[in-house]
Coordinates of C-alpha atoms in Angstrom, one line a residue:
A908 CA 13.3 -0.5 3.3
R909 CA 13.7 -2.5 0.4
P910 CA 12.4 -5.6 -0.9
V911 CA 13.3 -8.8 -0.2
A912 CA 14.3 -12.2 -2.6
V913 CA 11.3 -14.5 -2.3
P914 CA 12.8 -18.0 -2.2
S915 CA 12.5 -21.4 -3.5
A916 CA 12.4 -24.4 -0.8
G917 CA 15.8 -24.8 0.4
R918 CA 17.4 -21.9 -0.8
M919 CA 18.7 -18.9 0.9
V920 CA 16.5 -16.1 2.2
S921 CA 18.9 -13.0 2.5
L922 CA 17.5 -10.5 5.0
P923 CA 20.6 -8.2 6.2
P924 CA 21.7 -6.5 8.4
T925 CA 20.8 -9.7 10.9
M926 CA 20.6 -13.3 10.8
D927 CA 20.0 -15.1 7.3
L928 CA 17.4 -17.7 7.6
E929 CA 18.0 -20.8 5.6
F930 CA 15.2 -23.8 5.2
V931 CA 16.8 -27.2 5.1
D932 CA 15.5 -30.5 4.8
T933 CA 19.0 -32.3 5.6
K934 CA 21.1 -32.7 8.6
A935 CA 24.4 -31.8 7.8
A936 CA 23.4 -28.0 8.7
V937 CA 21.8 -29.2 11.6
T938 CA 24.8 -31.3 13.1
T939 CA 27.6 -28.9 12.2
A940 CA 26.0 -25.3 13.6
A941 CA 28.0 -23.8 16.5
H942 CA 24.5 -23.5 18.2
L943 CA 21.7 -26.2 17.6
L944 CA 18.2 -25.4 19.3
L945 CA 15.8 -28.4 19.4
V946 CA 12.0 -27.7 20.0
A947 CA 10.0 -30.6 20.9
P948 CA 7.0 -31.4 23.0
K949 CA 7.7 -33.0 25.9
A950 CA 6.3 -36.5 24.8
R951 CA 9.3 -36.6 22.2
F952 CA 11.9 -37.2 25.0
G953 CA 12.4 -40.2 27.4
P954 CA 12.6 -43.8 26.9
R955 CA 10.4 -44.4 23.9
Q956 CA 13.1 -46.4 21.5
R957 CA 11.5 -44.9 18.3
D958 CA 12.2 -41.1 19.1
Q959 CA 15.6 -41.8 20.5
R960 CA 16.5 -43.5 17.2
T961 CA 15.1 -40.2 15.7
L962 CA 17.3 -38.0 17.7
H963 CA 20.5 -40.1 17.2
N964 CA 20.0 -40.1 13.7
W965 CA 20.0 -36.3 13.5
L966 CA 22.0 -35.4 16.4
G967 CA 24.5 -38.2 16.7
T968 CA 26.6 -38.1 19.5
H969 CA 24.8 -35.0 20.9
A970 CA 21.3 -37.1 21.2
G971 CA 21.8 -38.8 24.5
L972 CA 22.3 -35.4 26.0
A973 CA 19.4 -33.8 24.0
N974 CA 17.4 -36.6 25.3
Q975 CA 18.5 -35.9 29.0
L976 CA 18.0 -32.4 28.8
G977 CA 14.5 -32.9 27.3
A978 CA 13.4 -35.5 29.8
E979 CA 14.8 -33.2 32.7
A980 CA 13.2 -30.0 31.7
S981 CA 9.5 -28.8 32.6
P982 CA 7.4 -27.3 29.4
G983 CA 5.2 -25.1 31.6
L984 CA 2.5 -23.3 29.8
L985 CA 4.8 -22.4 26.7
S986 CA 8.1 -23.9 26.9
G987 CA 11.1 -24.6 29.2
L988 CA 14.6 -24.2 28.0
A989 CA 17.7 -26.2 29.0
T990 CA 21.1 -25.5 27.5
S991 CA 24.4 -27.3 27.4
R992 CA 27.9 -27.7 25.9
T993 CA 28.6 -31.0 23.8
Q994 CA 31.6 -32.8 24.0
D995 CA 33.0 -30.9 20.9
G996 CA 32.3 -27.4 22.4
R997 CA 28.8 -26.7 20.6
R998 CA 26.3 -25.6 22.1
L999 CA 23.0 -27.4 22.9
T1000 CA 19.6 -25.6 23.8
I1001 CA 16.3 -27.8 24.1
A1002 CA 12.9 -26.1 24.1
V1003 CA 10.3 -28.4 25.6
L1004 CA 6.7 -27.6 24.6
A1005 CA 3.6 -28.6 26.4
D1006 CA 2.3 -31.7 24.7
S1007 CA -1.3 -30.3 24.3
P1008 CA -2.0 -26.6 23.7
S1009 CA -5.1 -25.2 24.6
R1010 CA -8.1 -25.1 22.2
H1011 CA -7.7 -21.2 21.6
N1012 CA -4.0 -21.7 20.6
S1013 CA -2.5 -22.7 17.5
P1014 CA -2.2 -26.3 17.2
A1015 CA 1.5 -25.8 16.3
R1016 CA 1.9 -24.0 19.5
A1017 CA 3.5 -20.8 17.6
E1018 CA 3.8 -18.5 20.4
A1019 CA 5.8 -21.1 22.1
I1020 CA 8.2 -21.9 19.4
R1021 CA 8.7 -18.1 18.9
K1022 CA 9.5 -17.5 22.7
A1023 CA 11.9 -20.4 22.5
V1024 CA 14.1 -19.3 19.6
A1025 CA 13.9 -15.6 20.8
A1026 CA 15.4 -16.8 24.2
A1027 CA 17.6 -19.3 23.0
G1028 CA 20.5 -16.5 22.6
L1029 CA 21.4 -17.6 18.9
D1030 CA 24.5 -15.9 17.8
P1031 CA 24.2 -13.6 15.1
S1032 CA 28.0 -13.9 14.1
A1033 CA 27.8 -18.0 14.0
N1034 CA 25.8 -20.9 12.3
N1035 CA 23.0 -21.7 14.1
A1036 CA 20.4 -24.3 13.6
V1037 CA 16.9 -24.9 14.7
L1038 CA 15.3 -28.1 14.6
L1039 CA 11.5 -28.5 14.8
C1040 CA 9.6 -31.5 15.9
L1041 CA 6.4 -31.3 14.9
D1042 CA 2.9 -33.3 15.4
A1043 CA 2.0 -32.7 11.6
E1044 CA 2.9 -31.3 8.5
A1045 CA 0.1 -29.0 8.5
H1046 CA 1.9 -27.1 11.2
L1047 CA 5.1 -26.2 8.9
L1048 CA 3.4 -22.5 8.2
A1049 CA 2.8 -22.1 11.6
A1050 CA 5.9 -23.1 13.4
A1051 CA 8.2 -21.6 10.5
N1052 CA 6.2 -18.1 10.6
A1053 CA 7.1 -18.2 14.4
V1054 CA 10.7 -19.0 14.0
G1055 CA 11.0 -16.0 11.6
R1056 CA 9.0 -13.7 14.0
A1057 CA 11.6 -14.2 16.6
L1058 CA 14.5 -13.0 14.2
P1059 CA 14.0 -9.3 13.4
T1060 CA 15.4 -8.1 10.5
F1061 CA 15.6 -4.2 10.5
S1062 CA 18.7 -2.6 12.4
R1063 CA 20.4 1.1 12.4
K1064 CA 23.1 0.0 14.6
S1065 CA 26.5 1.5 14.0
Q1066 CA 28.3 -1.9 14.4
K1067 CA 26.2 -4.2 12.1
R1068 CA 26.9 -7.9 13.1
S1069 CA 27.0 -10.1 10.2
G1070 CA 28.3 -13.5 9.1
G1071 CA 25.5 -15.3 10.9
K1072 CA 22.7 -17.8 9.9
V1073 CA 20.1 -20.0 11.2
A1074 CA 19.1 -23.2 9.4
L1075 CA 15.7 -24.3 10.0
A1076 CA 14.8 -27.9 9.8
A1077 CA 11.6 -29.6 10.6
L1078 CA 10.9 -33.4 11.7
L1079 CA 7.7 -35.6 11.4
P1080 CA 7.0 -37.7 14.5
D1081 CA 8.5 -40.8 12.2
G1082 CA 11.6 -39.3 11.8
K1083 CA 11.1 -38.0 8.4
A1084 CA 12.5 -34.5 7.4
C1085 CA 9.7 -31.9 5.8
A1086 CA 10.4 -30.8 2.7
W1087 CA 9.7 -27.0 2.7
P1088 CA 7.2 -25.8 0.1
D1089 CA 7.3 -22.8 -1.7
P1090 CA 4.5 -21.1 -0.2
V1091 CA 5.6 -21.8 3.3
C1092 CA 8.9 -20.1 2.5
D1093 CA 7.4 -17.2 0.7
T1094 CA 5.1 -16.4 3.7
V1095 CA 7.9 -16.3 6.1
T1096 CA 10.0 -14.3 4.1
T1097 CA 7.0 -11.7 3.0
A1098 CA 6.1 -11.3 6.9
R1099 CA 9.7 -10.6 7.7
A1100 CA 9.7 -8.0 5.2
M1101 CA 6.7 -6.4 6.4
A1102 CA 7.7 -6.6 10.0
N1103 CA 10.8 -4.7 8.4
L1104 CA 8.7 -2.0 7.3
V1105 CA 7.0 -1.9 10.7
D1106 CA 10.1 -1.1 12.1
T1107 CA 11.4 1.8 9.8
P1108 CA 11.8 4.9 11.4
P1109 CA 9.2 7.6 10.3
T1110 CA 12.3 9.9 9.1
E1111 CA 12.6 6.9 6.3
L1112 CA 9.2 5.9 5.8
D1113 CA 6.4 8.7 5.2
P1114 CA 3.2 8.1 2.9
A1115 CA 5.4 8.5 -0.4
A1116 CA 8.0 6.1 0.9
L1117 CA 5.5 3.7 1.8
A1118 CA 3.9 4.0 -1.4
A1119 CA 7.4 3.4 -3.3
A1120 CA 8.1 0.2 -0.8
A1121 CA 4.9 -1.2 -2.1
R1122 CA 5.7 -0.8 -5.7
R1123 CA 8.9 -2.5 -5.0
T1124 CA 7.5 -5.3 -3.1
L1125 CA 5.4 -6.0 -6.2
R1126 CA 7.6 -5.5 -8.9
G1127 CA 7.8 -8.2 -11.2
R1128 CA 4.2 -9.4 -10.6
R1129 CA 2.6 -9.9 -14.2
A1130 CA -0.8 -8.3 -14.7
V1131 CA -1.0 -6.2 -11.4
R1132 CA -2.0 -2.8 -12.1
I1133 CA -1.5 0.1 -9.9
R1134 CA -2.5 3.7 -9.4
E1135 CA -2.5 6.5 -6.6
L1136 CA -4.9 9.4 -6.0
V1137 CA -2.6 12.0 -4.2
G1138 CA -3.2 15.1 -2.1
P1139 CA -6.2 17.1 -4.1
A1140 CA -7.2 14.1 -5.9
L1141 CA -8.6 12.8 -2.8
A1142 CA -10.7 15.3 -2.5
K1143 CA -12.0 15.4 -5.8
A1144 CA -12.6 11.7 -5.7
G1145 CA -14.8 12.4 -2.3
L1146 CA -12.3 10.7 -0.2
G1147 CA -12.6 13.4 2.3
G1148 CA -11.1 11.2 5.6
I1149 CA -8.0 10.5 3.9
H1150 CA -7.6 13.9 2.7
A1151 CA -8.4 15.7 6.0
V1152 CA -6.3 13.3 8.2
G1153 CA -2.9 13.6 6.0
R1154 CA -3.5 17.2 4.5
C1155 CA -1.1 19.3 7.0
A1156 CA 1.9 16.7 6.9
S1157 CA 4.8 17.3 4.9
V1158 CA 4.3 14.8 2.5
A1159 CA 0.6 14.3 0.8
P1160 CA -1.7 11.6 1.7
R1161 CA -2.6 8.9 -0.8
L1162 CA -4.9 6.0 -1.5
W1163 CA -2.5 3.5 -3.2
I1164 CA -4.4 0.9 -5.3
A1165 CA -3.3 -2.5 -7.0
S1166 CA -5.5 -4.9 -8.9
A1167 CA -5.0 -8.2 -10.2
G1168 CA -6.9 -11.3 -11.3
P1169 CA -9.5 -12.3 -13.5
Q1170 CA -12.2 -10.0 -14.0
R1171 CA -15.1 -12.5 -13.6
G1172 CA -15.9 -14.2 -10.3
P1173 CA -15.8 -13.1 -6.7
H1174 CA -13.9 -10.0 -6.0
I1175 CA -11.9 -9.5 -2.7
A1176 CA -10.3 -6.3 -1.6
L1177 CA -7.7 -5.8 1.3
V1178 CA -7.6 -2.5 2.7
G1179 CA -5.0 -1.4 5.1
K1180 CA -4.7 1.4 7.7
G1181 CA -1.3 3.1 6.6
I1182 CA -0.9 5.9 9.3
T1183 CA 3.2 6.2 8.8
Y1184 CA 3.0 8.5 11.9
D1185 CA 0.2 9.4 14.3
T1186 CA 0.9 12.3 16.6
G1187 CA -3.0 12.1 17.7
G1188 CA -3.3 15.2 15.5
L1189 CA -4.8 18.4 17.2
H1190 CA -5.5 15.9 20.2
L1191 CA -2.0 15.4 20.5
K1192 CA -0.9 12.4 22.3
A1193 CA 1.0 12.2 25.9
R1194 CA 4.6 11.7 26.1
G1195 CA 4.8 8.0 26.5
A1196 CA 1.8 7.4 24.3
M1197 CA 3.2 8.9 21.1
E1198 CA 6.6 6.7 20.9
T1199 CA 6.1 3.6 18.6
M1200 CA 3.4 5.3 16.4
K1201 CA 5.6 4.9 13.3
A1202 CA 3.9 1.2 14.0
D1203 CA 0.6 2.9 13.0
M1204 CA 0.9 1.3 9.5
G1205 CA 0.9 -2.3 10.5
G1206 CA -2.3 -2.9 8.8
A1207 CA -1.0 -1.4 5.7
A1208 CA 1.9 -3.8 6.2
A1209 CA -0.4 -6.7 6.5
V1210 CA -2.6 -6.3 3.5
L1211 CA 0.4 -5.6 1.1
G1212 CA 2.0 -8.8 2.3
A1213 CA -1.1 -10.9 1.9
F1214 CA -1.4 -9.4 -1.8
A1215 CA 2.2 -10.0 -2.6
L1216 CA 2.0 -13.7 -1.7
L1217 CA -1.4 -13.9 -3.5
T1218 CA -0.2 -12.5 -6.7
K1219 CA 3.0 -14.2 -7.0
N1220 CA 1.3 -16.8 -9.2
A1221 CA -2.1 -16.9 -10.5
P1222 CA -4.5 -15.3 -7.6
P1223 CA -7.4 -17.3 -6.5
C1224 CA -9.7 -14.6 -7.6
R1225 CA -10.1 -11.0 -8.5
L1226 CA -8.1 -9.1 -6.0
S1227 CA -7.8 -5.4 -5.0
L1228 CA -5.3 -3.8 -2.5
L1229 CA -6.3 -0.3 -0.8
L1230 CA -3.4 1.2 1.0
C1231 CA -4.7 4.3 2.9
L1232 CA -1.7 6.4 3.3
A1233 CA -1.0 9.3 5.6
E1234 CA 0.7 11.1 8.6
N1235 CA -1.5 12.4 11.4
A1236 CA 0.6 15.7 12.0
I1237 CA -0.2 19.0 13.4
G1238 CA 0.0 22.6 11.5
P1239 CA -2.1 25.4 10.4
A1240 CA -3.9 23.1 8.0
A1241 CA -4.8 20.1 10.5
Y1242 CA -8.1 19.1 10.8
K1243 CA -9.6 20.4 13.8
P1244 CA -12.3 19.2 16.6
D1245 CA -15.6 20.0 15.9
D1246 CA -14.8 20.2 11.8
V1247 CA -17.6 18.1 9.7
L1248 CA -16.3 15.8 7.1
T1249 CA -18.1 13.9 4.2
L1250 CA -16.5 10.5 3.7
H1251 CA -16.7 8.9 0.5
S1252 CA -20.0 7.1 1.4
G1253 CA -21.7 10.6 1.4
K1254 CA -21.9 10.3 5.1
T1255 CA -21.3 13.3 7.4
V1256 CA -18.8 12.9 10.3
E1257 CA -18.3 15.5 13.2
I1258 CA -14.7 15.2 14.6
N1259 CA -14.9 15.0 17.9
N1260 CA -11.2 13.0 18.5
T1261 CA -8.3 13.8 16.2
D1262 CA -6.7 10.6 17.6
A1263 CA -9.4 8.4 16.0
E1264 CA -8.2 8.9 12.3
G1265 CA -7.7 5.4 11.5
R1266 CA -11.4 4.7 11.3
L1267 CA -11.6 7.6 8.8
L1268 CA -8.9 6.3 6.4
L1269 CA -10.6 2.6 6.5
A1270 CA -14.2 3.9 6.0
D1271 CA -12.9 6.0 2.9
G1272 CA -11.1 3.1 1.9
C1273 CA -13.6 0.1 2.3
S1274 CA -16.5 2.3 0.8
Y1275 CA -14.0 3.1 -2.4
A1276 CA -13.4 -0.8 -2.8
V1277 CA -17.0 -1.6 -3.0
R1278 CA -18.5 1.5 -4.4
E1279 CA -15.9 2.5 -7.0
L1280 CA -13.8 -1.0 -7.6
G1281 CA -16.7 -3.6 -7.3
A1282 CA -15.7 -5.5 -4.5
D1283 CA -18.1 -8.1 -3.1
V1284 CA -15.8 -8.9 -0.1
V1285 CA -13.6 -6.2 2.1
L1286 CA -11.1 -7.7 4.6
D1287 CA -9.8 -4.5 6.4
A1288 CA -6.8 -4.7 8.7
A1289 CA -5.6 -2.1 11.1
T1290 CA -4.0 -1.2 14.2
L1291 CA -7.1 0.7 15.2
T1292 CA -7.9 0.8 18.8
G1293 CA -5.7 0.5 22.2
A1294 CA -8.7 -1.2 23.5
Q1295 CA -7.9 -4.5 21.4
G1296 CA -5.2 -5.2 23.7
V1297 CA -7.6 -5.4 26.8
A1298 CA -10.2 -7.1 24.8
T1299 CA -8.1 -10.1 23.1
G1300 CA -4.5 -9.4 24.5
D1301 CA -0.9 -9.4 22.8
L1302 CA -1.5 -12.4 20.5
H1303 CA -4.9 -12.7 19.4
A1304 CA -6.2 -10.1 16.9
A1305 CA -9.8 -9.0 17.3
V1306 CA -12.1 -9.8 14.3
I1307 CA -15.5 -8.3 13.8
A1308 CA -17.7 -9.1 10.6
N1309 CA -21.0 -8.7 9.2
D1310 CA -21.0 -12.3 7.8
A1311 CA -20.2 -15.7 9.3
E1312 CA -18.6 -17.2 6.6
V1313 CA -16.1 -14.3 6.5
E1314 CA -15.6 -14.4 10.3
G1315 CA -15.0 -18.0 10.2
A1316 CA -12.6 -18.0 7.2
L1317 CA -10.4 -15.5 9.4
L1318 CA -10.9 -17.8 12.5
G1319 CA -10.0 -20.9 10.7
A1320 CA -6.8 -19.1 9.1
G1321 CA -5.5 -17.6 12.3
R1322 CA -5.2 -21.0 13.9
D1323 CA -3.5 -22.4 11.0
T1324 CA -1.2 -19.9 10.4
G1325 CA -0.1 -18.9 14.0
D1326 CA -1.9 -15.3 13.4
L1327 CA -4.4 -16.1 16.0
C1328 CA -7.8 -14.2 15.9
W1329 CA -10.8 -14.1 18.3
P1330 CA -14.4 -12.8 17.5
L1331 CA -16.0 -9.7 18.8
P1332 CA -19.8 -8.7 18.9
F1333 CA -21.2 -7.2 15.6
A1334 CA -24.2 -5.2 16.2
P1335 CA -24.8 -1.9 14.7
E1336 CA -28.0 -1.6 16.5
L1337 CA -26.5 -1.6 19.5
Y1338 CA -23.3 0.4 18.9
R1339 CA -24.4 3.4 16.6
S1340 CA -25.7 5.4 19.2
E1341 CA -22.1 5.9 20.7
F1342 CA -21.5 7.9 17.7
Q1343 CA -24.6 10.4 17.9
S1344 CA -24.0 13.9 16.5
P1345 CA -26.4 16.7 16.9
I1346 CA -25.0 18.4 13.4
A1347 CA -23.7 15.4 11.3
D1348 CA -24.7 11.7 10.7
M1349 CA -22.2 10.6 13.2
R1350 CA -19.3 11.7 15.3
N1351 CA -15.7 9.7 14.9
S1352 CA -15.2 8.8 18.6
V1353 CA -17.7 6.9 20.8
K1354 CA -19.4 8.7 24.0
N1355 CA -19.0 6.1 26.4
R1356 CA -15.3 4.2 26.0
S1357 CA -16.2 1.5 28.3
N1358 CA -18.5 0.0 25.7
A1359 CA -17.3 -2.6 23.6
Q1360 CA -14.8 0.1 21.9
V1361 CA -13.2 -2.3 19.4
S1362 CA -16.6 -3.4 18.4
C1363 CA -17.8 0.3 18.1
A1364 CA -14.6 1.2 16.1
A1365 CA -15.3 -1.5 13.6
E1366 CA -18.8 -0.6 13.2
F1367 CA -17.8 3.1 12.6
V1368 CA -16.2 1.7 9.4
H1369 CA -19.2 -0.7 8.8
W1370 CA -21.6 2.0 8.7
H1371 CA -19.7 3.4 6.0
L1372 CA -20.6 0.5 3.7
E1373 CA -24.5 1.0 4.3
G1374 CA -26.7 0.4 1.4
T1375 CA -24.3 -2.0 -0.3
K1376 CA -24.2 -5.8 -0.2
A1377 CA -20.6 -6.2 0.6
R1378 CA -19.5 -8.8 3.0
W1379 CA -17.0 -7.4 5.2
G1380 CA -14.6 -8.4 7.9
H1381 CA -12.2 -6.4 10.1
V1382 CA -9.3 -7.5 12.0
D1383 CA -7.5 -5.1 14.7
L1384 CA -4.2 -6.1 15.2
A1385 CA -2.9 -3.4 17.1
F1386 CA -1.0 -5.4 20.0
P1387 CA -0.1 -8.3 17.6
A1388 CA 1.6 -6.4 15.4
F1389 CA 4.1 -4.7 17.3
R1390 CA 5.6 -6.4 20.3
S1391 CA 8.3 -5.5 22.2
D1392 CA 9.0 -2.5 20.3
R1393 CA 9.3 -4.5 17.1
G1394 CA 7.3 -5.5 14.2
T1395 CA 6.0 -8.8 13.8
G1396 CA 4.7 -9.3 10.3
F1397 CA 1.2 -10.5 12.0
G1398 CA -1.6 -10.6 9.5
V1399 CA 0.1 -11.1 6.4
A1400 CA -0.2 -15.0 6.7
L1401 CA -3.6 -14.6 8.2
L1402 CA -5.0 -12.5 5.4
A1403 CA -3.4 -14.4 2.8
E1404 CA -5.2 -17.6 3.9
A1405 CA -8.3 -16.2 4.8
V1406 CA -8.7 -15.0 0.9
R1407 CA -7.7 -18.5 -0.3
R1408 CA -10.3 -20.2 2.1
L1409 CA -13.2 -17.6 0.7
A1410 CA -12.2 -18.0 -2.8
A1411 CA -12.0 -21.6 -2.8
A1412 CA -15.7 -21.3 -1.0
A1413 CA -17.2 -19.1 -3.8
R1414 CA -16.1 -21.6 -6.4
R1415 CA -18.0 -24.6 -4.9

């Protein structure tokens, strides 16, 4: 996977081998497209004169057909599609959104927009256009991110389709076209690039290759300092979890660290689980459960993308990035059930499940961020538990935090970016007993798998911050990060916005 050029507003985002995405604010690219997808709430169609003028201004002779299709379509819970051919042979598709999303949804209706773009049948060999009718300019980021998410970039098909593009424009209720701010374009581009990393097969993306991709992603960032702890250096530094999980793989595990920003003021660390492939270890996953485990580095991709966005210009605060990278493989040197590991926190862990490896990496990474780098706030992201999908579903990541302000920053950022989150209980006194061990400080997997598994897994990580004053937030994005066998780039926009909010609050 190679880095993707970050555009300024109105410039092309080149993401071969699939369709290019172009941000536009004039109607020429929209009216000449071979296939136009118009996405709008139900209320924008019908007899209202103002909306008819807006449609006619942008769609010309297509406006009448668009208004008719939109008025007849039913929005349903997400979106309704209607399609037709115009008089000049072009294809026109209307996606009708519900007028009011539920209170736990994104106000921009991001998922409905994504589904509409994915279902519209845009032609990768032709010029397409997507025209979004938004309720407010504040919805630009979530809506654009949804469009980018519907257009995956990775392919290893022998027949490459090329030549197609998607021109993306957005209109406000008064008919005014939105200019595309650089931060919106940058976020969409970066999220797509991180989704591309998640889609990369493990033959191409082992821990060393992911570290190299991270270095390329941050190339050109001024004053970003990078270092790595690899293989035996992990054990020497007390990072017994990362070392044990990855030590038997053909490519050594590593902790990849980048830092930027002023040396004074608040210090926020982003920590990501980067399991480039998860066999389950000696507790080998069954057939059907191992496939797609290339995506077990979705948390690392999310924090890398967020760090890249935050350091493109002056960072909002002192920032650290910690990528905990390993392949959970099997072999003579594999860590075993009944092993006792000493993690960076100094706490000992009796292994009772080699497939509960991600929390070992995160515990080391979070402890290192606080105890060695001096972080005040730690945000970690991981495809940590299958239970996350049961608890919060395909679209909402689970958030567990030891601090109300951190939790609020993540939840608010999720609504505004479309990377939705939902809080789960933080209660160490209720969950630590699940990890009770007769010979070590804890085991790494719970006794009762029906007792709030997502919160328990998060508590394992938090336990290794005991004795520090760090504020901590955990994002379990197992299901939102990889859907329909594709990486989504989930978490990039979420974490970048959450950091901005926490940094701004610290300055007040």
